[in-house]
Coordinates of C-alpha atoms in Angstrom, one line a residue:
M1 CA 69.6 77.0 146.5
K2 CA 70.6 80.3 148.2
K3 CA 74.1 80.0 146.7
T4 CA 72.7 79.5 143.2
I5 CA 70.5 82.6 143.6
V6 CA 73.5 84.7 144.8
I7 CA 75.7 83.5 141.8
L8 CA 72.9 84.2 139.3
S9 CA 72.5 87.7 140.8
L10 CA 76.2 88.4 140.5
I11 CA 76.2 87.2 136.9
A12 CA 73.2 89.4 136.1
G13 CA 74.9 92.4 137.7
F14 CA 78.1 91.8 135.8
T15 CA 76.2 91.5 132.5
L16 CA 74.3 94.8 133.2
N17 CA 77.6 96.5 134.0
V18 CA 79.3 95.2 130.8
H19 CA 76.3 96.4 128.8
S20 CA 76.4 99.8 130.4
E21 CA 80.0 100.2 129.5
K22 CA 79.4 99.3 125.8
K23 CA 81.0 101.8 123.5
P24 CA 78.5 104.0 121.6
D25 CA 78.0 103.3 117.9
Y26 CA 80.0 106.2 116.7
K27 CA 83.2 104.6 118.1
N28 CA 82.6 101.3 116.2
P29 CA 84.7 101.4 113.1
K30 CA 82.8 98.5 111.6
L31 CA 79.6 100.5 111.3
P32 CA 78.7 102.6 108.2
V33 CA 79.8 106.2 108.4
E34 CA 76.2 107.4 108.2
K35 CA 75.2 105.4 111.3
R36 CA 78.2 106.6 113.2
V37 CA 77.5 110.2 112.3
E38 CA 73.8 110.1 113.4
N39 CA 74.7 108.4 116.6
L40 CA 77.3 111.0 117.5
I41 CA 74.9 113.9 116.7
S42 CA 72.3 112.4 118.9
L43 CA 74.7 112.5 121.8
M44 CA 75.9 116.0 121.3
T45 CA 74.8 119.1 123.2
L46 CA 74.0 122.3 121.2
E47 CA 77.2 123.9 122.5
E48 CA 79.2 120.9 121.2
K49 CA 77.6 121.1 117.8
V50 CA 78.3 124.7 117.4
L51 CA 82.0 124.3 118.4
Q52 CA 82.4 121.8 115.5
L53 CA 81.5 124.5 113.1
Q54 CA 84.1 126.9 114.5
S55 CA 87.8 127.2 113.7
Q56 CA 90.9 128.7 115.2
L57 CA 94.2 130.0 114.0
T58 CA 96.9 130.9 116.4
F59 CA 100.5 132.1 116.0
L60 CA 103.1 130.7 118.3
N61 CA 102.9 133.5 120.8
Q62 CA 99.1 133.1 120.9
Y63 CA 99.1 129.3 121.5
K64 CA 98.2 129.8 125.2
D65 CA 94.8 131.0 124.0
R66 CA 94.1 127.8 122.1
N67 CA 90.5 126.6 122.4
W68 CA 90.8 122.8 122.4
E69 CA 87.1 122.2 121.7
V70 CA 86.8 123.8 118.3
G71 CA 86.4 121.5 115.4
H72 CA 89.1 122.9 113.1
F73 CA 92.6 124.3 113.8
R74 CA 95.4 125.7 111.7
N75 CA 98.3 124.3 113.5
I76 CA 101.3 126.4 114.7
A77 CA 103.7 123.8 113.3
H78 CA 102.3 124.5 109.8
F79 CA 101.9 127.4 107.4
L80 CA 103.2 130.9 108.6
H81 CA 102.8 130.4 112.3
N82 CA 106.0 128.7 113.5
G83 CA 108.6 131.4 112.9
P84 CA 112.2 130.9 114.0
N85 CA 111.1 129.3 117.3
G86 CA 108.7 126.7 115.8
P87 CA 109.4 123.2 114.7
T88 CA 112.3 123.0 112.3
S89 CA 112.2 119.4 111.3
T90 CA 109.7 116.9 110.0
I91 CA 109.7 114.9 113.2
D92 CA 109.2 117.9 115.4
C93 CA 106.4 119.1 113.2
A94 CA 104.6 115.8 113.2
K95 CA 105.0 115.6 117.0
A96 CA 103.6 119.0 117.5
V97 CA 100.5 118.2 115.4
N98 CA 100.1 114.9 117.3
E99 CA 100.3 116.7 120.6
D100 CA 97.8 119.3 119.6
T101 CA 95.4 116.6 118.4
R102 CA 95.8 114.6 121.6
K103 CA 94.9 117.6 123.8
S104 CA 91.9 118.4 121.6
I105 CA 90.5 114.9 121.8
E106 CA 91.0 114.8 125.6
A107 CA 89.3 118.2 126.0
N108 CA 86.1 117.0 124.2
R109 CA 83.6 115.1 126.3
L110 CA 82.9 112.8 123.4
G111 CA 86.5 112.6 122.2
I112 CA 85.8 114.3 118.8
P113 CA 89.1 114.8 117.0
V114 CA 90.1 118.2 115.6
L115 CA 90.6 118.5 111.8
Q116 CA 94.1 120.0 111.3
H117 CA 94.2 122.2 108.2
G118 CA 96.6 124.4 106.3
E119 CA 97.8 125.6 102.9
A120 CA 99.3 123.6 100.1
L121 CA 99.4 125.8 97.0
H122 CA 102.7 124.4 95.7
D123 CA 104.2 122.8 98.7
A124 CA 103.2 121.5 102.1
M125 CA 103.6 125.0 103.4
W126 CA 106.2 124.7 106.1
G127 CA 110.0 125.2 106.1
V128 CA 111.4 121.8 105.3
A129 CA 108.7 120.5 102.9
T130 CA 109.6 120.1 99.2
C131 CA 109.0 123.4 97.5
F132 CA 107.6 122.8 94.0
P133 CA 107.2 125.4 91.2
Q134 CA 104.3 127.9 91.7
S135 CA 100.9 127.1 90.2
I136 CA 101.3 129.4 87.2
S137 CA 104.6 127.8 86.6
M138 CA 103.1 124.3 86.5
A139 CA 100.3 125.6 84.2
A140 CA 103.1 126.4 81.7
T141 CA 103.8 122.7 81.4
F142 CA 100.2 122.1 80.0
D143 CA 100.7 118.6 81.5
D144 CA 97.9 117.7 83.9
E145 CA 99.1 114.1 84.2
F146 CA 102.6 115.2 85.4
Y147 CA 100.9 117.8 87.7
Y148 CA 98.9 115.0 89.3
R149 CA 102.3 113.4 90.3
V150 CA 103.3 116.8 91.8
G151 CA 100.1 117.1 93.7
E152 CA 100.4 113.5 94.9
A153 CA 103.9 114.3 96.4
I154 CA 102.7 117.4 98.1
A155 CA 99.7 115.6 99.5
K156 CA 101.8 112.8 100.9
E157 CA 104.0 115.4 102.7
T158 CA 100.9 117.2 104.0
H159 CA 99.3 114.0 105.3
A160 CA 102.5 112.7 106.8
V161 CA 102.6 115.5 109.4
G162 CA 98.9 115.2 110.3
V163 CA 97.4 118.0 108.2
R164 CA 94.2 116.6 106.6
Q165 CA 92.6 119.5 104.8
V166 CA 94.3 122.1 102.5
Y167 CA 92.9 125.3 101.0
A168 CA 94.0 124.5 97.5
P169 CA 94.0 124.6 94.5
V170 CA 93.4 128.2 93.4
I171 CA 91.2 127.9 90.4
N172 CA 90.3 131.5 89.8
I173 CA 90.5 132.5 86.1
S174 CA 93.2 135.3 85.8
R175 CA 92.1 137.7 83.1
D176 CA 94.0 140.8 84.5
P177 CA 97.8 140.4 85.0
R178 CA 97.7 143.3 87.5
W179 CA 96.0 141.0 90.0
G180 CA 98.7 140.2 92.5
R181 CA 97.5 136.6 92.9
T182 CA 97.8 135.7 89.3
E183 CA 100.8 133.6 90.2
E184 CA 98.6 131.3 92.4
S185 CA 96.3 130.6 89.4
Y186 CA 96.7 128.5 86.3
G187 CA 96.2 131.5 84.0
E188 CA 93.4 132.7 81.9
D189 CA 92.1 129.6 80.1
V190 CA 89.1 127.8 81.5
F191 CA 89.9 124.4 80.1
L192 CA 93.6 124.5 81.2
T193 CA 92.6 125.7 84.7
S194 CA 89.9 123.0 85.0
R195 CA 92.3 120.2 83.9
M196 CA 95.1 121.4 86.3
G197 CA 92.7 121.9 89.1
V198 CA 91.1 118.5 88.7
A199 CA 94.5 116.8 88.7
Y200 CA 95.6 118.6 91.9
T201 CA 92.3 117.9 93.6
K202 CA 92.3 114.2 92.7
A203 CA 95.8 113.8 94.0
F204 CA 95.0 115.2 97.4
E205 CA 91.7 113.4 97.8
K206 CA 93.4 110.1 96.9
E207 CA 96.0 110.6 99.6
G208 CA 93.4 111.2 102.3
V209 CA 93.6 115.0 102.4
I210 CA 90.6 117.1 101.7
A211 CA 91.1 119.6 98.9
S212 CA 89.3 122.9 99.0
P213 CA 89.3 124.6 95.6
K214 CA 89.1 128.4 96.1
H215 CA 88.1 131.2 95.9
Y216 CA 84.4 130.6 95.1
V217 CA 84.0 132.7 92.9
D218 CA 86.0 135.3 90.8
N219 CA 87.9 136.8 93.7
Y220 CA 89.0 140.1 92.1
G221 CA 87.5 143.1 90.4
D222 CA 88.3 145.7 87.8
G223 CA 91.9 146.8 87.7
G224 CA 93.1 143.5 89.1
H225 CA 92.1 144.6 92.6
D226 CA 92.0 141.6 94.9
S227 CA 88.7 140.8 96.6
F228 CA 86.9 143.7 94.9
A229 CA 83.3 143.5 93.7
S230 CA 82.8 141.4 90.6
G231 CA 81.1 143.0 87.6
M232 CA 80.7 139.8 85.7
S233 CA 77.3 138.8 84.2
W234 CA 75.9 135.5 85.4
R235 CA 76.4 134.0 81.9
I236 CA 80.1 134.8 82.0
L237 CA 80.3 133.6 85.6
R238 CA 78.8 130.3 84.6
E239 CA 80.7 129.7 81.4
V240 CA 84.1 130.9 82.6
F241 CA 84.6 131.5 86.3
L242 CA 82.4 128.8 87.8
E243 CA 83.4 126.0 85.4
P244 CA 86.6 125.0 87.1
F245 CA 84.8 124.6 90.4
R246 CA 82.2 122.4 88.8
A247 CA 85.0 120.2 87.3
C248 CA 86.9 120.0 90.6
I249 CA 83.7 118.8 92.4
E250 CA 82.2 116.5 89.7
E251 CA 85.5 115.1 88.4
G252 CA 88.0 115.8 91.1
G253 CA 85.9 114.7 94.1
A254 CA 86.6 117.8 96.2
R255 CA 85.0 117.5 99.6
S256 CA 85.2 121.2 100.5
I257 CA 85.0 124.6 98.9
M258 CA 86.3 127.9 100.1
A259 CA 84.1 130.9 99.5
S260 CA 85.6 134.2 98.4
Y261 CA 85.7 137.7 99.9
N262 CA 84.2 139.6 97.0
S263 CA 80.6 140.3 96.1
I264 CA 78.7 139.0 93.0
D265 CA 76.0 141.3 91.7
G266 CA 76.1 143.2 95.0
I267 CA 75.8 140.1 97.2
P268 CA 78.9 138.8 99.2
A269 CA 79.9 135.5 97.7
S270 CA 80.1 134.0 101.2
A271 CA 76.5 135.0 101.9
S272 CA 75.0 134.0 98.6
A273 CA 72.4 131.3 98.7
V274 CA 72.5 131.2 94.9
L275 CA 76.2 130.3 94.9
L276 CA 76.3 128.1 98.0
N277 CA 73.1 126.2 97.7
D278 CA 71.3 126.6 94.4
I279 CA 74.4 126.1 92.2
L280 CA 76.8 124.2 94.4
R281 CA 74.5 121.8 96.1
K282 CA 71.3 121.6 94.0
E283 CA 72.9 121.8 90.5
W284 CA 76.2 120.1 91.1
N285 CA 75.1 117.8 93.9
F286 CA 78.0 118.8 96.1
K287 CA 77.9 116.8 99.3
G288 CA 80.8 118.4 101.2
Y289 CA 81.1 121.5 103.3
V290 CA 81.9 125.1 102.5
V291 CA 84.4 127.2 104.5
S292 CA 84.8 130.9 104.6
D293 CA 88.1 132.6 103.7
Y294 CA 89.9 133.8 106.7
G295 CA 88.2 136.9 108.2
C296 CA 85.5 136.7 105.5
I297 CA 82.5 136.7 107.8
P298 CA 83.3 139.9 109.7
G299 CA 83.9 141.4 106.3
I300 CA 80.2 141.1 105.6
Y301 CA 79.7 143.8 108.3
N302 CA 83.0 145.7 108.2
A303 CA 83.7 145.8 104.4
H304 CA 80.5 145.0 102.5
K305 CA 78.3 146.8 105.1
V306 CA 75.2 144.9 104.2
V307 CA 74.3 144.2 107.8
Q308 CA 74.4 146.2 111.0
S309 CA 76.2 143.8 113.4
H310 CA 78.6 140.8 113.5
P311 CA 75.8 138.4 114.7
E312 CA 73.7 139.4 111.7
A313 CA 76.7 138.8 109.4
Q314 CA 77.1 135.3 110.8
A315 CA 73.4 134.6 110.5
L316 CA 73.4 135.8 106.9
C317 CA 76.4 133.5 106.0
F318 CA 75.1 130.5 107.8
E319 CA 71.6 130.7 106.3
A320 CA 73.1 131.0 102.8
G321 CA 75.0 127.7 103.3
L322 CA 78.4 128.6 104.7
D323 CA 79.2 125.7 107.0
I324 CA 82.4 126.7 108.7
G325 CA 83.8 130.1 109.7
L326 CA 87.5 130.5 109.5
G327 CA 89.0 133.5 111.1
F328 CA 91.6 135.3 113.2
G329 CA 89.6 137.0 115.8
E330 CA 86.6 136.5 118.1
S331 CA 84.0 137.6 115.6
S332 CA 85.5 135.7 112.7
S333 CA 84.5 132.1 113.4
Y334 CA 80.8 131.8 114.1
S335 CA 81.4 133.1 117.6
H336 CA 77.7 134.2 117.8
L337 CA 76.2 131.1 116.3
L338 CA 75.2 129.6 119.7
E339 CA 73.2 132.7 120.7
L340 CA 71.6 132.9 117.2
V341 CA 70.3 129.4 117.7
K342 CA 69.1 130.1 121.3
S343 CA 67.3 133.2 120.1
G344 CA 65.5 131.2 117.4
R345 CA 67.1 133.0 114.5
I346 CA 68.7 129.8 113.3
S347 CA 67.3 126.4 114.0
E348 CA 69.2 123.5 115.6
E349 CA 68.1 121.4 112.7
A350 CA 70.0 123.7 110.4
V351 CA 73.1 123.4 112.6
D352 CA 72.7 119.6 112.3
V353 CA 72.8 119.8 108.5
S354 CA 76.2 121.5 108.5
L355 CA 77.4 119.4 111.4
R356 CA 76.6 116.2 109.5
R357 CA 78.7 117.3 106.6
V358 CA 81.7 118.0 108.8
L359 CA 81.5 114.9 110.9
T360 CA 81.1 112.7 107.8
A361 CA 84.4 114.1 106.5
K362 CA 86.1 113.4 109.9
F363 CA 84.9 109.8 109.9
E364 CA 85.8 109.3 106.2
L365 CA 89.3 110.5 107.0
G366 CA 89.6 108.0 109.8
L367 CA 90.3 110.6 112.4
F368 CA 88.1 108.9 115.0
D369 CA 89.9 105.6 114.6
N370 CA 93.5 106.7 113.9
P371 CA 94.0 110.4 114.6
Y372 CA 97.8 110.4 114.9
V373 CA 100.7 110.2 112.5
N374 CA 104.1 108.4 112.8
P375 CA 106.8 111.1 113.0
K376 CA 109.5 108.7 111.9
E377 CA 107.5 107.6 108.9
A378 CA 106.8 111.2 108.1
D379 CA 110.5 111.9 108.1
K380 CA 111.0 109.3 105.4
I381 CA 108.3 110.9 103.2
V382 CA 109.0 114.6 103.5
H383 CA 111.8 115.6 101.1
S384 CA 112.4 112.0 100.1
K385 CA 114.7 111.1 97.3
E386 CA 111.8 110.6 95.0
H387 CA 110.4 114.1 95.8
K388 CA 113.8 115.7 95.3
E389 CA 114.0 114.1 91.8
L390 CA 110.4 115.2 91.0
V391 CA 110.9 118.8 92.1
L392 CA 113.9 119.1 89.7
E393 CA 111.9 117.5 86.9
A394 CA 109.1 120.0 87.5
A395 CA 111.5 122.9 87.4
R396 CA 112.9 121.7 84.1
K397 CA 109.4 121.4 82.6
V398 CA 108.3 124.9 83.4
M399 CA 111.1 126.7 81.5
T400 CA 109.6 128.7 78.7
L401 CA 111.6 130.3 75.9
L402 CA 110.3 133.7 74.8
K403 CA 113.1 134.9 72.5
N404 CA 116.2 133.3 71.0
N405 CA 117.9 135.6 68.4
N406 CA 120.5 134.0 66.1
N407 CA 120.6 130.9 68.3
A408 CA 122.0 132.8 71.3
L409 CA 120.9 129.7 73.3
P410 CA 122.0 127.2 74.2
L411 CA 125.3 128.5 75.5
S412 CA 128.5 126.5 74.8
D413 CA 130.7 125.0 77.5
K414 CA 133.6 125.4 75.2
A415 CA 133.0 129.0 74.2
V416 CA 131.8 130.4 77.5
K417 CA 134.6 130.8 80.1
R418 CA 133.4 133.9 82.0
I419 CA 129.8 134.7 82.9
G420 CA 128.5 137.9 84.4
V421 CA 125.4 137.5 86.6
F422 CA 123.2 140.5 87.2
G423 CA 119.8 141.4 88.7
P424 CA 117.8 141.2 91.9
A425 CA 116.8 137.6 91.4
A426 CA 120.4 136.3 90.7
N427 CA 121.2 135.1 94.1
V428 CA 117.7 134.9 95.5
L429 CA 115.4 131.9 95.5
S430 CA 112.2 133.3 94.1
V431 CA 109.6 130.8 95.0
G432 CA 106.4 132.8 95.0
D433 CA 103.6 133.4 97.5
Y434 CA 102.2 130.8 99.9
S435 CA 105.5 129.0 100.1
G436 CA 107.0 126.9 102.9
P437 CA 110.0 129.2 103.4
S438 CA 107.5 131.9 104.5
G439 CA 107.2 130.1 107.7
G440 CA 110.8 130.7 108.7
L441 CA 113.9 129.5 106.9
T442 CA 115.6 126.5 108.3
G443 CA 119.1 125.2 107.6
E444 CA 117.7 122.2 105.7
F445 CA 115.8 124.4 103.3
I446 CA 118.8 126.6 102.7
T447 CA 120.9 123.6 101.9
N448 CA 118.3 122.3 99.3
G449 CA 117.4 125.6 97.7
I450 CA 119.4 126.5 94.6
T451 CA 119.5 130.1 93.4
P452 CA 120.3 130.9 89.7
Y453 CA 123.8 132.0 90.7
L454 CA 124.5 128.9 92.6
G455 CA 123.0 126.7 89.9
L456 CA 125.4 128.2 87.3
K457 CA 128.4 127.7 89.6
Q458 CA 127.4 124.0 90.3
R459 CA 126.7 123.4 86.6
L460 CA 130.0 124.8 85.4
Q461 CA 132.3 123.9 88.2
A462 CA 135.8 124.8 87.1
K463 CA 134.8 125.1 83.4
A464 CA 134.0 128.8 83.7
E465 CA 134.1 131.7 86.1
V466 CA 130.7 133.0 87.3
I467 CA 130.9 136.5 88.6
L468 CA 128.0 138.0 90.7
H469 CA 127.5 141.7 90.0
P470 CA 127.2 143.4 93.4
G471 CA 124.6 145.9 92.2
N472 CA 126.4 149.1 93.1
T473 CA 129.2 149.1 90.4
D474 CA 129.3 149.7 86.7
A475 CA 127.3 146.9 85.1
A476 CA 128.6 147.6 81.6
A477 CA 132.2 147.4 82.7
L478 CA 131.7 143.9 84.1
A479 CA 129.7 142.8 81.1
R480 CA 132.5 143.8 78.7
T481 CA 134.9 141.4 80.5
C482 CA 132.5 138.5 80.1
D483 CA 131.6 136.1 77.3
V484 CA 127.9 136.3 78.3
A485 CA 125.9 138.5 80.6
I486 CA 122.8 137.1 82.3
F487 CA 120.2 139.3 84.0
F488 CA 117.8 137.7 86.4
A489 CA 114.7 140.0 86.7
A490 CA 112.1 140.1 89.4
I491 CA 108.8 141.8 90.2
Q492 CA 106.8 142.5 93.3
E493 CA 103.5 140.7 93.5
G494 CA 101.4 138.5 95.7
E495 CA 98.3 138.6 97.9
G496 CA 97.8 142.2 98.9
E497 CA 100.3 143.3 96.2
D498 CA 98.3 144.1 93.1
R499 CA 100.4 145.8 90.4
S500 CA 99.8 149.3 89.1
H501 CA 102.0 148.7 86.0
L502 CA 103.6 145.8 84.2
A503 CA 107.1 147.1 83.7
L504 CA 110.1 145.8 85.8
P505 CA 110.1 147.7 89.0
K506 CA 112.9 150.1 89.7
R507 CA 112.9 149.3 93.3
T508 CA 112.3 145.6 94.1
M509 CA 111.7 143.7 97.3
K510 CA 113.9 143.5 100.4
A511 CA 114.3 139.9 99.6
A512 CA 115.7 138.5 102.8
E513 CA 112.9 139.9 104.9
S514 CA 110.0 139.4 102.5
L515 CA 107.5 136.9 104.1
E516 CA 105.7 135.8 100.9
H517 CA 107.7 136.6 97.9
A518 CA 111.3 135.5 97.9
Q519 CA 114.0 134.4 100.3
I520 CA 117.8 134.7 100.4
V521 CA 119.3 131.2 100.6
D522 CA 123.0 131.9 99.9
T523 CA 124.0 135.1 101.6
G524 CA 122.8 134.8 105.2
G525 CA 119.6 136.9 104.7
K526 CA 121.2 140.4 104.8
Q527 CA 121.1 141.5 101.2
T528 CA 118.7 144.1 99.8
F529 CA 118.1 145.0 96.2
E530 CA 117.2 148.5 95.0
M531 CA 118.0 148.9 91.3
D532 CA 116.5 150.3 88.1
Q533 CA 116.3 146.9 86.3
E534 CA 115.6 148.3 82.8
R535 CA 118.6 150.7 83.1
I536 CA 120.9 147.8 84.0
I537 CA 119.6 145.7 81.1
D538 CA 120.3 148.7 78.8
E539 CA 123.8 149.0 80.2
I540 CA 124.8 145.4 79.7
S541 CA 123.0 144.9 76.4
G542 CA 124.9 148.0 75.1
S543 CA 128.2 146.6 76.2
G544 CA 128.5 144.4 73.1
T545 CA 128.4 141.2 75.1
K546 CA 125.7 138.6 74.4
T547 CA 122.9 139.4 76.8
I548 CA 120.3 137.0 78.2
V549 CA 117.4 138.0 80.4
V550 CA 115.8 135.3 82.7
L551 CA 112.4 136.3 84.2
L552 CA 111.4 135.0 87.7
N553 CA 107.8 136.0 88.1
G554 CA 104.2 134.9 88.2
S555 CA 102.5 137.2 85.8
T556 CA 103.0 139.3 82.7
I557 CA 105.9 141.7 82.3
D558 CA 106.1 144.6 79.9
I559 CA 109.3 143.9 78.0
R560 CA 108.9 146.4 75.1
N561 CA 111.6 148.8 76.3
W562 CA 114.4 146.2 76.2
A563 CA 113.3 143.1 74.4
D564 CA 114.8 144.1 71.1
K565 CA 118.1 144.9 72.8
V566 CA 118.8 141.5 74.3
D567 CA 119.7 138.2 72.5
A568 CA 117.5 135.8 74.4
I569 CA 114.7 135.8 77.0
L570 CA 113.9 132.8 79.2
E571 CA 110.7 132.8 81.3
A572 CA 111.6 130.7 84.4
W573 CA 108.5 131.6 86.4
Y574 CA 108.8 130.7 90.1
P575 CA 110.6 127.4 89.5
G576 CA 110.7 125.9 93.0
E577 CA 113.6 124.9 95.2
R578 CA 115.7 123.5 92.4
G579 CA 115.0 126.3 90.1
G580 CA 118.6 127.5 89.9
T581 CA 119.7 124.0 88.7
A582 CA 117.0 123.8 86.0
I583 CA 117.8 127.4 84.8
A584 CA 121.5 126.6 84.4
E585 CA 120.7 123.3 82.6
T586 CA 118.3 125.1 80.2
L587 CA 120.8 127.9 79.4
F588 CA 123.5 125.3 78.5
G589 CA 121.2 123.0 76.5
D590 CA 121.0 120.1 78.9
V591 CA 117.2 120.6 79.0
N592 CA 114.9 121.8 76.3
P593 CA 112.7 124.7 77.3
G594 CA 109.3 123.2 76.5
G595 CA 107.0 125.4 78.5
R596 CA 104.1 127.4 77.0
L597 CA 102.4 130.6 78.1
P598 CA 99.2 130.1 80.2
I599 CA 98.6 133.8 80.2
T600 CA 98.6 136.5 77.4
C601 CA 101.6 138.8 77.6
A602 CA 99.9 142.2 77.6
T603 CA 102.5 144.9 76.6
N604 CA 101.1 147.7 78.8
R605 CA 98.5 148.6 81.2
E606 CA 96.1 149.9 78.5
H607 CA 96.0 146.4 77.1
T608 CA 94.7 144.9 80.4
K609 CA 91.2 146.3 80.5
R610 CA 89.2 143.5 82.0
Q611 CA 87.7 141.1 79.5
S612 CA 84.2 139.7 80.1
C613 CA 85.1 136.8 77.8
Y614 CA 87.8 135.8 75.4
Y615 CA 86.7 135.1 71.9
L616 CA 89.6 133.5 70.1
S617 CA 89.6 132.9 66.4

């Protein structure tokens, strides 16, 4: 009898021990997401909740300061933060993200995984990812079904290395070509922007990467000044500038939105309850979460000057419906949120509302159950054969013919035996802002990138001589010895580089060292270009040789001074890594230039006065 009692006691003790070690509901993948979320929230401390609404960005030399407990991180292996000493292969990139994720999970008491995020405007935004044509370039195709395929490829490459949220697409309506970020947009038309934005958003969400259409809303002011106050009426905002966001949410399934820096009617967009709650959540039934643009929250205090302190700025944004603060420094990422709750300014219930949105996304992405990626599988996906073929097809589709006098194009293999190549973009791969090469060029990217000069040489082989004008000799003299002269024009534009005029600049970028505009891929990165482009066009067009101008740009160029002097003009936009190949094929008639203009070609600055609306007859 005593033995029986002892045995029963042991069994009971074992049962209690097993029960006490039972995993909490949030770790059970068989339970509904809603139940897992509520269980996890019930187990979290206030400090842990607040950390999930914070984010961090570090450059490689700052990685030692990484806070492993924040809920969101812009990984050093991604975007601009690797530099020459960062990961230079797909496998290394995936391993770096995995390692960061592992350390983050281990640092959290409850094992909450970090959400790795980055950019993906027109590529997966790191050195060896496939670099597709810029957004404005793809808009010239007017083909949202094809663009869905492009978005799908970029999303696959993004997911493959462990990045699960991207701050794309840019669906701001560009009505002033002086705005430096016009290249990131889909142009001036609401319908086209909506269709392209929806296609891109759908592609990412399908591939398990959260899309975050941006910048909500407008994002630039009079004169094309980036992030300036918007003077738009609410009617125009709703009918024009808000419409693409509605479409991306209701049709594209976007699970996140990025708020903009600018103000609307005097109220910062990132602190506007009308935008973030009334319209976004109540009218459009948006269930996802809103993130700030980087450094946006301290701008409420520093730039907008509508509050008297950083804590007050954070309170204003949070109360308006901004769930996550993205930033560079201590005061950028809801660093005062904990003290705001403890002081009673913000309730813990309000924190739970935002937290619920964030955790729901993490569970839906499968981060709690499978937070890591397979580096070897990633290596098969990134820059795959299919993606290489697709990026060339995309480059071919964006080519847009602006002028073709007396059938100057296509060029004839039989008639053309000597080609003079001129201009600052001739031997530069102009890929546009927010591009993978910005993160530090690697040997693999140099191998895959094709400049216009290299594209012509590869297309013609021994059939014709292709001569690159060095830029410091008589252009007309070289042109007179050639059967055709081709000038490759460039402009300086991008984030923080709004334009004061639309003419070709006389002094262009120092291409090899530019972080966000263009990269040398054929000359070792030592070349600089300083030339009066219009003067050289005049010289070669006056030589008597057939003259063709190819534009590599993301916005309107004033061509009045020289358009009548040249025989043909081809708009190549920023055509991606195989742009040189597509340009050569188009010039020689292998490809039909079927692109169309997504923006109006204003001829001068006086024609760019900001329009409240376009009434087209």
